[in-house]
GROMACS .gro file of N, CA and C in nm:
model
  507
    1MET      N    1   1.681   0.058   2.216
    1MET     CA    2   1.606   0.184   2.205
    1MET      C    3   1.625   0.242   2.067
    2SER      N    4   1.519   0.293   2.012
    2SER     CA    5   1.524   0.351   1.877
    2SER      C    6   1.603   0.480   1.877
    3THR      N    7   1.669   0.502   1.766
    3THR     CA    8   1.751   0.622   1.760
    3THR      C    9   1.694   0.727   1.666
    4THR      N   10   1.627   0.687   1.559
    4THR     CA   11   1.578   0.788   1.465
    4THR      C   12   1.442   0.840   1.507
    5GLN      N   13   1.412   0.961   1.461
    5GLN     CA   14   1.283   1.021   1.494
    5GLN      C   15   1.169   0.936   1.436
    6SER      N   16   1.186   0.885   1.315
    6SER     CA   17   1.082   0.802   1.253
    6SER      C   18   1.054   0.677   1.335
    7GLU      N   19   1.160   0.613   1.387
    7GLU     CA   20   1.141   0.494   1.469
    7GLU      C   21   1.069   0.528   1.600
    8ARG      N   22   1.107   0.640   1.662
    8ARG     CA   23   1.040   0.682   1.785
    8ARG      C   24   0.893   0.714   1.758
    9LEU      N   25   0.867   0.782   1.646
    9LEU     CA   26   0.728   0.815   1.611
    9LEU      C   27   0.648   0.688   1.583
   10ARG      N   28   0.709   0.591   1.515
   10ARG     CA   29   0.640   0.464   1.487
   10ARG      C   30   0.602   0.395   1.618
   11GLU      N   31   0.696   0.389   1.713
   11GLU     CA   32   0.668   0.326   1.843
   11GLU      C   33   0.555   0.397   1.916
   12LEU      N   34   0.550   0.528   1.905
   12LEU     CA   35   0.449   0.609   1.973
   12LEU      C   36   0.312   0.596   1.905
   13LEU      N   37   0.310   0.598   1.772
   13LEU     CA   38   0.183   0.609   1.699
   13LEU      C   39   0.123   0.476   1.654
   14GLU      N   40   0.204   0.374   1.634
   14GLU     CA   41   0.152   0.247   1.582
   14GLU      C   42   0.043   0.185   1.668
   15PRO      N   43   0.057   0.186   1.802
   15PRO     CA   44  -0.053   0.130   1.884
   15PRO      C   45  -0.185   0.205   1.865
   16LEU      N   46  -0.179   0.337   1.847
   16LEU     CA   47  -0.301   0.415   1.823
   16LEU      C   48  -0.365   0.379   1.690
   17VAL      N   49  -0.283   0.367   1.587
   17VAL     CA   50  -0.334   0.333   1.454
   17VAL      C   51  -0.396   0.194   1.459
   18SER      N   52  -0.328   0.100   1.523
   18SER     CA   53  -0.380  -0.038   1.534
   18SER      C   54  -0.511  -0.042   1.611
   19SER      N   55  -0.523   0.042   1.713
   19SER     CA   56  -0.647   0.044   1.792
   19SER      C   57  -0.766   0.094   1.709
   20GLN      N   58  -0.738   0.161   1.598
   20GLN     CA   59  -0.843   0.210   1.508
   20GLN      C   60  -0.873   0.107   1.398
   21GLY      N   61  -0.809  -0.011   1.406
   21GLY     CA   62  -0.832  -0.116   1.306
   21GLY      C   63  -0.754  -0.095   1.177
   22LEU      N   64  -0.647  -0.018   1.184
   22LEU     CA   65  -0.567   0.012   1.065
   22LEU      C   66  -0.423  -0.031   1.085
   23ASP      N   67  -0.350  -0.042   0.975
   23ASP     CA   68  -0.207  -0.070   0.978
   23ASP      C   69  -0.131   0.059   0.951
   24LEU      N   70  -0.024   0.081   1.026
   24LEU     CA   71   0.063   0.195   1.001
   24LEU      C   72   0.162   0.152   0.893
   25GLU      N   73   0.148   0.210   0.774
   25GLU     CA   74   0.230   0.169   0.660
   25GLU      C   75   0.358   0.250   0.649
   26GLU      N   76   0.350   0.380   0.680
   26GLU     CA   77   0.466   0.464   0.656
   26GLU      C   78   0.459   0.590   0.742
   27ILE      N   79   0.576   0.636   0.784
   27ILE     CA   80   0.589   0.764   0.853
   27ILE      C   81   0.704   0.838   0.787
   28ALA      N   82   0.682   0.966   0.756
   28ALA     CA   83   0.788   1.047   0.699
   28ALA      C   84   0.779   1.188   0.756
   29VAL      N   85   0.895   1.242   0.792
   29VAL     CA   86   0.902   1.380   0.838
   29VAL      C   87   0.982   1.456   0.733
   30ASP      N   88   0.917   1.554   0.670
   30ASP     CA   89   0.981   1.633   0.564
   30ASP      C   90   0.981   1.780   0.601
   31SER      N   91   1.081   1.850   0.552
   31SER     CA   92   1.085   1.995   0.569
   31SER      C   93   1.031   2.060   0.444
   32VAL      N   94   0.937   2.151   0.464
   32VAL     CA   95   0.880   2.227   0.353
   32VAL      C   96   0.899   2.374   0.390
   33GLY      N   97   1.002   2.434   0.334
   33GLY     CA   98   1.036   2.570   0.374
   33GLY      C   99   1.079   2.569   0.521
   34ARG      N  100   1.015   2.653   0.600
   34ARG     CA  101   1.047   2.659   0.744
   34ARG      C  102   0.965   2.560   0.825
   35LYS      N  103   0.861   2.506   0.763
   35LYS     CA  104   0.772   2.414   0.836
   35LYS      C  105   0.813   2.269   0.814
   36ARG      N  106   0.773   2.188   0.906
   36ARG     CA  107   0.791   2.043   0.892
   36ARG      C  108   0.655   1.980   0.870
   37VAL      N  109   0.654   1.871   0.793
   37VAL     CA  110   0.531   1.798   0.766
   37VAL      C  111   0.553   1.654   0.811
   38LEU      N  112   0.463   1.606   0.897
   38LEU     CA  113   0.463   1.467   0.939
   38LEU      C  114   0.356   1.396   0.857
   39ARG      N  115   0.401   1.307   0.767
   39ARG     CA  116   0.308   1.231   0.683
   39ARG      C  117   0.295   1.090   0.740
   40VAL      N  118   0.172   1.050   0.765
   40VAL     CA  119   0.142   0.918   0.819
   40VAL      C  120   0.051   0.848   0.719
   41VAL      N  121   0.094   0.730   0.673
   41VAL     CA  122   0.016   0.654   0.576
   41VAL      C  123  -0.041   0.531   0.648
   42VAL      N  124  -0.174   0.514   0.637
   42VAL     CA  125  -0.243   0.403   0.702
   42VAL      C  126  -0.325   0.326   0.599
   43ASP      N  127  -0.357   0.201   0.630
   43ASP     CA  128  -0.436   0.120   0.539
   43ASP      C  129  -0.493   0.002   0.617
   44SER      N  130  -0.581  -0.074   0.553
   44SER     CA  131  -0.633  -0.198   0.611
   44SER      C  132  -0.672  -0.290   0.497
   45ASP      N  133  -0.708  -0.412   0.529
   45ASP     CA  134  -0.748  -0.508   0.426
   45ASP      C  135  -0.870  -0.461   0.348
   46THR      N  136  -0.954  -0.381   0.412
   46THR     CA  137  -1.076  -0.333   0.346
   46THR      C  138  -1.062  -0.186   0.303
   47GLY      N  139  -0.943  -0.131   0.315
   47GLY     CA  140  -0.922   0.010   0.283
   47GLY      C  141  -0.956   0.097   0.402
   48ALA      N  142  -0.936   0.224   0.389
   48ALA     CA  143  -0.967   0.319   0.496
   48ALA      C  144  -1.054   0.429   0.439
   49ASP      N  145  -1.171   0.451   0.501
   49ASP     CA  146  -1.260   0.556   0.451
   49ASP      C  147  -1.227   0.689   0.519
   50LEU      N  148  -1.291   0.794   0.474
   50LEU     CA  149  -1.262   0.928   0.526
   50LEU      C  150  -1.290   0.941   0.675
   51ASP      N  151  -1.394   0.874   0.724
   51ASP     CA  152  -1.425   0.881   0.867
   51ASP      C  153  -1.313   0.817   0.949
   52GLN      N  154  -1.262   0.703   0.903
   52GLN     CA  155  -1.151   0.638   0.974
   52GLN      C  156  -1.026   0.725   0.971
   53ILE      N  157  -0.998   0.786   0.857
   53ILE     CA  158  -0.882   0.874   0.845
   53ILE      C  159  -0.896   0.991   0.942
   54ALA      N  160  -1.014   1.049   0.949
   54ALA     CA  161  -1.037   1.162   1.040
   54ALA      C  162  -1.021   1.120   1.185
   55ASP      N  163  -1.076   1.003   1.220
   55ASP     CA  164  -1.065   0.953   1.358
   55ASP      C  165  -0.920   0.929   1.398
   56VAL      N  166  -0.845   0.863   1.311
   56VAL     CA  167  -0.706   0.833   1.344
   56VAL      C  168  -0.624   0.962   1.345
   57SER      N  169  -0.656   1.056   1.259
   57SER     CA  170  -0.585   1.184   1.257
   57SER      C  171  -0.603   1.259   1.389
   58ARG      N  172  -0.727   1.260   1.440
   58ARG     CA  173  -0.753   1.326   1.570
   58ARG      C  174  -0.678   1.256   1.683
   59ALA      N  175  -0.679   1.123   1.681
   59ALA     CA  176  -0.609   1.047   1.787
   59ALA      C  177  -0.459   1.071   1.782
   60LEU      N  178  -0.401   1.071   1.661
   60LEU     CA  179  -0.257   1.094   1.648
   60LEU      C  180  -0.221   1.236   1.689
   61SER      N  181  -0.303   1.333   1.650
   61SER     CA  182  -0.278   1.472   1.685
   61SER      C  183  -0.279   1.491   1.836
   62ALA      N  184  -0.377   1.429   1.903
   62ALA     CA  185  -0.384   1.441   2.049
   62ALA      C  186  -0.261   1.378   2.114
   63ARG      N  187  -0.219   1.261   2.067
   63ARG     CA  188  -0.102   1.195   2.125
   63ARG      C  189   0.024   1.277   2.102
   64LEU      N  190   0.040   1.332   1.983
   64LEU     CA  191   0.157   1.414   1.954
   64LEU      C  192   0.159   1.540   2.039
   65ASP      N  193   0.042   1.599   2.066
   65ASP     CA  194   0.033   1.718   2.151
   65ASP      C  195   0.073   1.686   2.295
   66GLU      N  196   0.050   1.562   2.340
   66GLU     CA  197   0.084   1.521   2.476
   66GLU      C  198   0.233   1.497   2.495
   67THR      N  199   0.305   1.478   2.387
   67THR     CA  200   0.447   1.443   2.395
   67THR      C  201   0.531   1.550   2.325
   68ASP      N  202   0.662   1.534   2.334
   68ASP     CA  203   0.751   1.624   2.261
   68ASP      C  204   0.816   1.550   2.143
   69ALA      N  205   0.746   1.450   2.090
   69ALA     CA  206   0.801   1.366   1.983
   69ALA      C  207   0.838   1.446   1.859
   70MET      N  208   0.768   1.556   1.833
   70MET     CA  209   0.798   1.639   1.717
   70MET      C  210   0.880   1.762   1.753
   71GLY      N  211   0.921   1.773   1.878
   71GLY     CA  212   1.002   1.887   1.920
   71GLY      C  213   0.917   2.011   1.939
   72GLU      N  214   0.984   2.124   1.947
   72GLU     CA  215   0.916   2.250   1.977
   72GLU      C  216   0.861   2.322   1.855
   73GLY      N  217   0.921   2.303   1.739
   73GLY     CA  218   0.881   2.378   1.620
   73GLY      C  219   0.745   2.338   1.566
   74GLU      N  220   0.693   2.426   1.479
   74GLU     CA  221   0.563   2.398   1.417
   74GLU      C  222   0.576   2.283   1.318
   75TYR      N  223   0.467   2.210   1.302
   75TYR     CA  224   0.461   2.105   1.202
   75TYR      C  225   0.316   2.085   1.161
   76THR      N  226   0.298   2.022   1.047
   76THR     CA  227   0.165   1.988   0.998
   76THR      C  228   0.155   1.837   0.994
   77LEU      N  229   0.044   1.784   1.043
   77LEU     CA  230   0.018   1.641   1.039
   77LEU      C  231  -0.071   1.610   0.919
   78GLU      N  232  -0.025   1.519   0.834
   78GLU     CA  233  -0.105   1.472   0.720
   78GLU      C  234  -0.124   1.322   0.733
   79VAL      N  235  -0.247   1.278   0.735
   79VAL     CA  236  -0.278   1.135   0.744
   79VAL      C  237  -0.352   1.096   0.617
   80GLY      N  238  -0.308   0.988   0.554
   80GLY     CA  239  -0.372   0.944   0.431
   80GLY      C  240  -0.349   0.796   0.406
   81THR      N  241  -0.392   0.752   0.288
   81THR     CA  242  -0.376   0.612   0.246
   81THR      C  243  -0.266   0.604   0.142
   82PRO      N  244  -0.222   0.483   0.108
   82PRO     CA  245  -0.107   0.467   0.019
   82PRO      C  246  -0.124   0.521  -0.122
   83GLY      N  247  -0.244   0.533  -0.171
   83GLY     CA  248  -0.263   0.585  -0.305
   83GLY      C  249  -0.279   0.475  -0.408
   84ALA      N  250  -0.314   0.515  -0.527
   84ALA     CA  251  -0.349   0.420  -0.633
   84ALA      C  252  -0.231   0.337  -0.681
   85GLU      N  253  -0.116   0.397  -0.696
   85GLU     CA  254   0.000   0.324  -0.749
   85GLU      C  255   0.097   0.286  -0.639
   86ARG      N  256   0.045   0.218  -0.540
   86ARG     CA  257   0.127   0.184  -0.424
   86ARG      C  258   0.234   0.083  -0.457
   87LEU      N  259   0.346   0.094  -0.388
   87LEU     CA  260   0.454  -0.002  -0.396
   87LEU      C  261   0.419  -0.118  -0.303
   88LEU      N  262   0.435  -0.241  -0.349
   88LEU     CA  263   0.405  -0.358  -0.267
   88LEU      C  264   0.534  -0.404  -0.199
   89THR      N  265   0.538  -0.391  -0.067
   89THR     CA  266   0.660  -0.426   0.005
   89THR      C  267   0.637  -0.532   0.113
   90GLU      N  268   0.514  -0.555   0.152
   90GLU     CA  269   0.481  -0.651   0.256
   90GLU      C  270   0.385  -0.756   0.201
   91HIS      N  271   0.382  -0.872   0.261
   91HIS     CA  272   0.291  -0.979   0.219
   91HIS      C  273   0.147  -0.927   0.215
   92ARG      N  274   0.108  -0.850   0.317
   92ARG     CA  275  -0.031  -0.801   0.322
   92ARG      C  276  -0.062  -0.708   0.206
   93HIS      N  277   0.040  -0.638   0.152
   93HIS     CA  278   0.018  -0.551   0.037
   93HIS      C  279  -0.021  -0.633  -0.086
   94TYR      N  280   0.046  -0.747  -0.104
   94TYR     CA  281   0.014  -0.834  -0.217
   94TYR      C  282  -0.128  -0.890  -0.202
   95VAL      N  283  -0.164  -0.929  -0.080
   95VAL     CA  284  -0.299  -0.981  -0.055
   95VAL      C  285  -0.402  -0.873  -0.089
   96ARG      N  286  -0.377  -0.752  -0.048
   96ARG     CA  287  -0.470  -0.641  -0.073
   96ARG      C  288  -0.478  -0.607  -0.222
   97ALA      N  289  -0.374  -0.641  -0.297
   97ALA     CA  290  -0.370  -0.610  -0.440
   97ALA      C  291  -0.427  -0.724  -0.525
   98THR      N  292  -0.483  -0.826  -0.463
   98THR     CA  293  -0.543  -0.936  -0.539
   98THR      C  294  -0.651  -0.879  -0.632
   99GLY      N  295  -0.644  -0.920  -0.759
   99GLY     CA  296  -0.737  -0.869  -0.859
   99GLY      C  297  -0.685  -0.747  -0.933
  100ARG      N  298  -0.578  -0.689  -0.886
  100ARG     CA  299  -0.522  -0.567  -0.945
  100ARG      C  300  -0.410  -0.599  -1.044
  101LEU      N  301  -0.388  -0.509  -1.138
  101LEU     CA  302  -0.279  -0.519  -1.233
  101LEU      C  303  -0.155  -0.461  -1.167
  102VAL      N  304  -0.043  -0.535  -1.177
  102VAL     CA  305   0.080  -0.495  -1.108
  102VAL      C  306   0.197  -0.503  -1.205
  103ARG      N  307   0.288  -0.406  -1.196
  103ARG     CA  308   0.412  -0.408  -1.273
  103ARG      C  309   0.522  -0.464  -1.183
  104PHE      N  310   0.577  -0.578  -1.223
  104PHE     CA  311   0.682  -0.645  -1.146
  104PHE      C  312   0.817  -0.619  -1.212
  105GLN      N  313   0.914  -0.575  -1.132
  105GLN     CA  314   1.054  -0.573  -1.173
  105GLN      C  315   1.111  -0.704  -1.121
  106LEU      N  316   1.162  -0.785  -1.212
  106LEU     CA  317   1.207  -0.919  -1.175
  106LEU      C  318   1.352  -0.915  -1.126
  107ALA      N  319   1.382  -0.997  -1.027
  107ALA     CA  320   1.516  -1.002  -0.969
  107ALA      C  321   1.619  -1.043  -1.074
  108GLU      N  322   1.580  -1.128  -1.167
  108GLU     CA  323   1.671  -1.173  -1.274
  108GLU      C  324   1.686  -1.070  -1.385
  109GLY      N  325   1.614  -0.962  -1.374
  109GLY     CA  326   1.613  -0.859  -1.478
  109GLY      C  327   1.485  -0.870  -1.559
  110GLY      N  328   1.445  -0.764  -1.618
  110GLY     CA  329   1.323  -0.764  -1.696
  110GLY      C  330   1.204  -0.720  -1.614
  111GLU      N  331   1.091  -0.718  -1.682
  111GLU     CA  332   0.970  -0.664  -1.624
  111GLU      C  333   0.851  -0.748  -1.669
  112LEU      N  334   0.749  -0.752  -1.587
  112LEU     CA  335   0.628  -0.826  -1.618
  112LEU      C  336   0.509  -0.748  -1.565
  113VAL      N  337   0.406  -0.732  -1.648
  113VAL     CA  338   0.281  -0.670  -1.602
  113VAL      C  339   0.177  -0.781  -1.602
  114ALA      N  340   0.116  -0.804  -1.485
  114ALA     CA  341   0.019  -0.913  -1.472
  114ALA      C  342  -0.078  -0.882  -1.360
  115ARG      N  343  -0.190  -0.955  -1.361
  115ARG     CA  344  -0.293  -0.939  -1.259
  115ARG      C  345  -0.271  -1.043  -1.150
  116ILE      N  346  -0.274  -1.001  -1.024
  116ILE     CA  347  -0.260  -1.094  -0.913
  116ILE      C  348  -0.392  -1.169  -0.893
  117LEU      N  349  -0.386  -1.301  -0.900
  117LEU     CA  350  -0.504  -1.384  -0.879
  117LEU      C  351  -0.510  -1.440  -0.739
  118ASP      N  352  -0.393  -1.477  -0.684
  118ASP     CA  353  -0.389  -1.538  -0.551
  118ASP      C  354  -0.252  -1.515  -0.490
  119VAL      N  355  -0.247  -1.513  -0.358
  119VAL     CA  356  -0.123  -1.492  -0.285
  119VAL      C  357  -0.115  -1.597  -0.175
  120ASP      N  358   0.003  -1.659  -0.161
  120ASP     CA  359   0.026  -1.749  -0.048
  120ASP      C  360   0.158  -1.709   0.018
  121ASP      N  361   0.206  -1.790   0.109
  121ASP     CA  362   0.327  -1.754   0.183
  121ASP      C  363   0.453  -1.751   0.098
  122GLU      N  364   0.454  -1.824  -0.015
  122GLU     CA  365   0.573  -1.833  -0.098
  122GLU      C  366   0.575  -1.739  -0.218
  123GLY      N  367   0.457  -1.696  -0.265
  123GLY     CA  368   0.457  -1.612  -0.383
  123GLY      C  369   0.317  -1.579  -0.431
  124VAL      N  370   0.307  -1.545  -0.561
  124VAL     CA  371   0.181  -1.499  -0.620
  124VAL      C  372   0.148  -1.578  -0.747
  125GLU      N  373   0.018  -1.603  -0.764
  125GLU     CA  374  -0.035  -1.661  -0.888
  125GLU      C  375  -0.083  -1.544  -0.972
  126LEU      N  376  -0.042  -1.544  -1.099
  126LEU     CA  377  -0.069  -1.430  -1.186
  126LEU      C  378  -0.143  -1.470  -1.312
  127GLU      N  379  -0.214  -1.373  -1.369
  127GLU     CA  380  -0.270  -1.385  -1.502
  127GLU      C  381  -0.199  -1.281  -1.587
  128VAL      N  382  -0.122  -1.330  -1.685
  128VAL     CA  383  -0.049  -1.242  -1.775
  128VAL      C  384  -0.140  -1.213  -1.893
  129PRO      N  385  -0.174  -1.086  -1.918
  129PRO     CA  386  -0.265  -1.054  -2.029
  129PRO      C  387  -0.210  -1.104  -2.163
  130GLY      N  388  -0.301  -1.150  -2.248
  130GLY     CA  389  -0.262  -1.192  -2.382
  130GLY      C  390  -0.230  -1.072  -2.468
  131VAL      N  391  -0.144  -1.091  -2.565
  131VAL     CA  392  -0.104  -0.984  -2.654
  131VAL      C  393  -0.158  -1.014  -2.794
  132LYS      N  394  -0.209  -0.913  -2.861
  132LYS     CA  395  -0.258  -0.924  -2.999
  132LYS      C  396  -0.357  -1.039  -3.016
  133GLY      N  397  -0.462  -1.040  -2.934
  133GLY     CA  398  -0.568  -1.138  -2.948
  133GLY      C  399  -0.543  -1.272  -2.883
  134ARG      N  400  -0.426  -1.293  -2.827
  134ARG     CA  401  -0.397  -1.419  -2.759
  134ARG      C  402  -0.465  -1.420  -2.623
  135LYS      N  403  -0.493  -1.541  -2.575
  135LYS     CA  404  -0.556  -1.556  -2.444
  135LYS      C  405  -0.454  -1.528  -2.333
  136PRO      N  406  -0.502  -1.483  -2.218
  136PRO     CA  407  -0.412  -1.463  -2.104
  136PRO      C  408  -0.349  -1.597  -2.063
  137SER      N  409  -0.232  -1.589  -2.001
  137SER     CA  410  -0.165  -1.710  -1.953
  137SER      C  411  -0.141  -1.701  -1.803
  138ALA      N  412  -0.125  -1.815  -1.741
  138ALA     CA  413  -0.101  -1.821  -1.597
  138ALA      C  414   0.050  -1.824  -1.572
  139ARG      N  415   0.090  -1.763  -1.462
  139ARG     CA  416   0.231  -1.766  -1.423
  139ARG      C  417   0.238  -1.753  -1.272
  140ARG      N  418   0.339  -1.813  -1.215
  140ARG     CA  419   0.364  -1.801  -1.072
  140ARG      C  420   0.499  -1.735  -1.051
  141LEU      N  421   0.502  -1.642  -0.956
  141LEU     CA  422   0.628  -1.581  -0.914
  141LEU      C  423   0.646  -1.605  -0.765
  142ALA      N  424   0.762  -1.656  -0.729
  142ALA     CA  425   0.798  -1.667  -0.587
  142ALA      C  426   0.847  -1.529  -0.542
  143PHE      N  427   0.827  -1.496  -0.416
  143PHE     CA  428   0.866  -1.363  -0.367
  143PHE      C  429   1.013  -1.331  -0.394
  144PRO      N  430   1.107  -1.428  -0.380
  144PRO     CA  431   1.248  -1.392  -0.410
  144PRO      C  432   1.272  -1.353  -0.556
  145GLU      N  433   1.181  -1.389  -0.647
  145GLU     CA  434   1.196  -1.353  -0.788
  145GLU      C  435   1.153  -1.209  -0.815
  146ILE      N  436   1.091  -1.145  -0.717
  146ILE     CA  437   1.036  -1.009  -0.734
  146ILE      C  438   1.131  -0.908  -0.670
  147ALA      N  439   1.186  -0.819  -0.753
  147ALA     CA  440   1.271  -0.712  -0.702
  147ALA      C  441   1.185  -0.595  -0.653
  148ARG      N  442   1.082  -0.562  -0.731
  148ARG     CA  443   0.989  -0.451  -0.699
  148ARG      C  444   0.855  -0.482  -0.760
  149ALA      N  445   0.751  -0.433  -0.698
  149ALA     CA  446   0.617  -0.449  -0.753
  149ALA      C  447   0.536  -0.325  -0.720
  150ARG      N  448   0.465  -0.274  -0.821
  150ARG     CA  449   0.385  -0.153  -0.802
  150ARG      C  450   0.249  -0.172  -0.871
  151VAL      N  451   0.142  -0.141  -0.798
  151VAL     CA  452   0.007  -0.148  -0.853
  151VAL      C  453  -0.006  -0.046  -0.965
  152GLN      N  454  -0.074  -0.084  -1.072
  152GLN     CA  455  -0.096   0.003  -1.187
  152GLN      C  456  -0.239   0.057  -1.184
  153VAL      N  457  -0.254   0.180  -1.229
  153VAL     CA  458  -0.387   0.240  -1.239
  153VAL      C  459  -0.450   0.190  -1.369
  154GLU      N  460  -0.575   0.146  -1.360
  154GLU     CA  461  -0.648   0.100  -1.479
  154GLU      C  462  -0.771   0.188  -1.496
  155PHE      N  463  -0.777   0.259  -1.605
  155PHE     CA  464  -0.891   0.346  -1.631
  155PHE      C  465  -1.005   0.273  -1.701
  156ASN      N  466  -0.973   0.169  -1.776
  156ASN     CA  467  -1.077   0.099  -1.851
  156ASN      C  468  -1.093  -0.045  -1.804
  157ARG      N  469  -1.066  -0.070  -1.679
  157ARG     CA  470  -1.076  -0.204  -1.624
  157ARG      C  471  -1.221  -0.249  -1.618
  158LYS      N  472  -1.245  -0.370  -1.666
  158LYS     CA  473  -1.379  -0.427  -1.658
  158LYS      C  474  -1.400  -0.476  -1.516
  159ASP      N  475  -1.522  -0.454  -1.464
  159ASP     CA  476  -1.548  -0.504  -1.330
  159ASP      C  477  -1.568  -0.655  -1.336
  160GLU      N  478  -1.561  -0.719  -1.221
  160GLU     CA  479  -1.568  -0.865  -1.213
  160GLU      C  480  -1.695  -0.921  -1.274
  161LYS      N  481  -1.811  -0.856  -1.252
  161LYS     CA  482  -1.938  -0.908  -1.302
  161LYS      C  483  -1.941  -0.913  -1.453
  162SER      N  484  -1.900  -0.804  -1.520
  162SER     CA  485  -1.903  -0.804  -1.666
  162SER      C  486  -1.800  -0.900  -1.723
  163HIS      N  487  -1.686  -0.920  -1.652
  163HIS     CA  488  -1.583  -1.013  -1.695
  163HIS      C  489  -1.637  -1.157  -1.690
  164LYS      N  490  -1.710  -1.191  -1.584
  164LYS     CA  491  -1.767  -1.325  -1.570
  164LYS      C  492  -1.875  -1.350  -1.676
  165LYS      N  493  -1.956  -1.247  -1.707
  165LYS     CA  494  -2.059  -1.262  -1.809
  165LYS      C  495  -1.996  -1.290  -1.945
  166GLU      N  496  -1.884  -1.223  -1.976
  166GLU     CA  497  -1.816  -1.247  -2.102
  166GLU      C  498  -1.763  -1.389  -2.110
  167GLU      N  499  -1.709  -1.441  -1.999
  167GLU     CA  500  -1.654  -1.576  -1.997
  167GLU      C  501  -1.765  -1.680  -2.018
  168GLU      N  502  -1.886  -1.653  -1.965
  168GLU     CA  503  -1.995  -1.746  -1.977
  168GLU      C  504  -2.054  -1.746  -2.118
  169ALA      N  505  -2.040  -1.636  -2.190
  169ALA     CA  506  -2.101  -1.624  -2.325
  169ALA      C  507  -2.032  -1.710  -2.428
   0.00000   0.00000   0.00000
C-alpha cells in the first residue's frame, strides 16, 4: 500500500488520465500561503490540446470531490503539459523529443547539445550541430551514458520542409 499522498493520488488519478488517452507524467502538491495547489502534468505522443486538458481537468476534479484524497482543506487543481524545456526521464519522453534539440549531461562528465534523430530500446541517434561552418556529425548515446537530458527551446529553428529543400539544393 502506498504511503505518500503523491503515490495515493497517482493510484487514484492515473486510470482517469489514461482513459482520456493521456499519460500522467507528474503529480505535485505544493503549499502556497494557506492554500494548497495540486499540479498534475499530462502528455501524449501527439501532445495534449486545450480541449483534452479541460476534459481531464473536469474528470480529475470530479474524482477528487468524490474522495478525501486531498483532505478537508481548500486546494486548487492545476492541470497542464510538461512545457517547452521538459526534462527527459522516460523512454517515451525521448521518443516524443525526436527532431528536437536536447542538452545532455553525460554520465562521464561534460555536456552535449544535439538533435535527436531516432530512439530505440538502448539509446538515441543524434545529430551534433557543426561549429564554425563545419557539417553536423552523427553520434550515438546509450541511455546509461546520459545523466540528464532536457529539451531546448529553439526560436529560429528551420522547419523540416525548408531543411529538406536546402539539402536538395
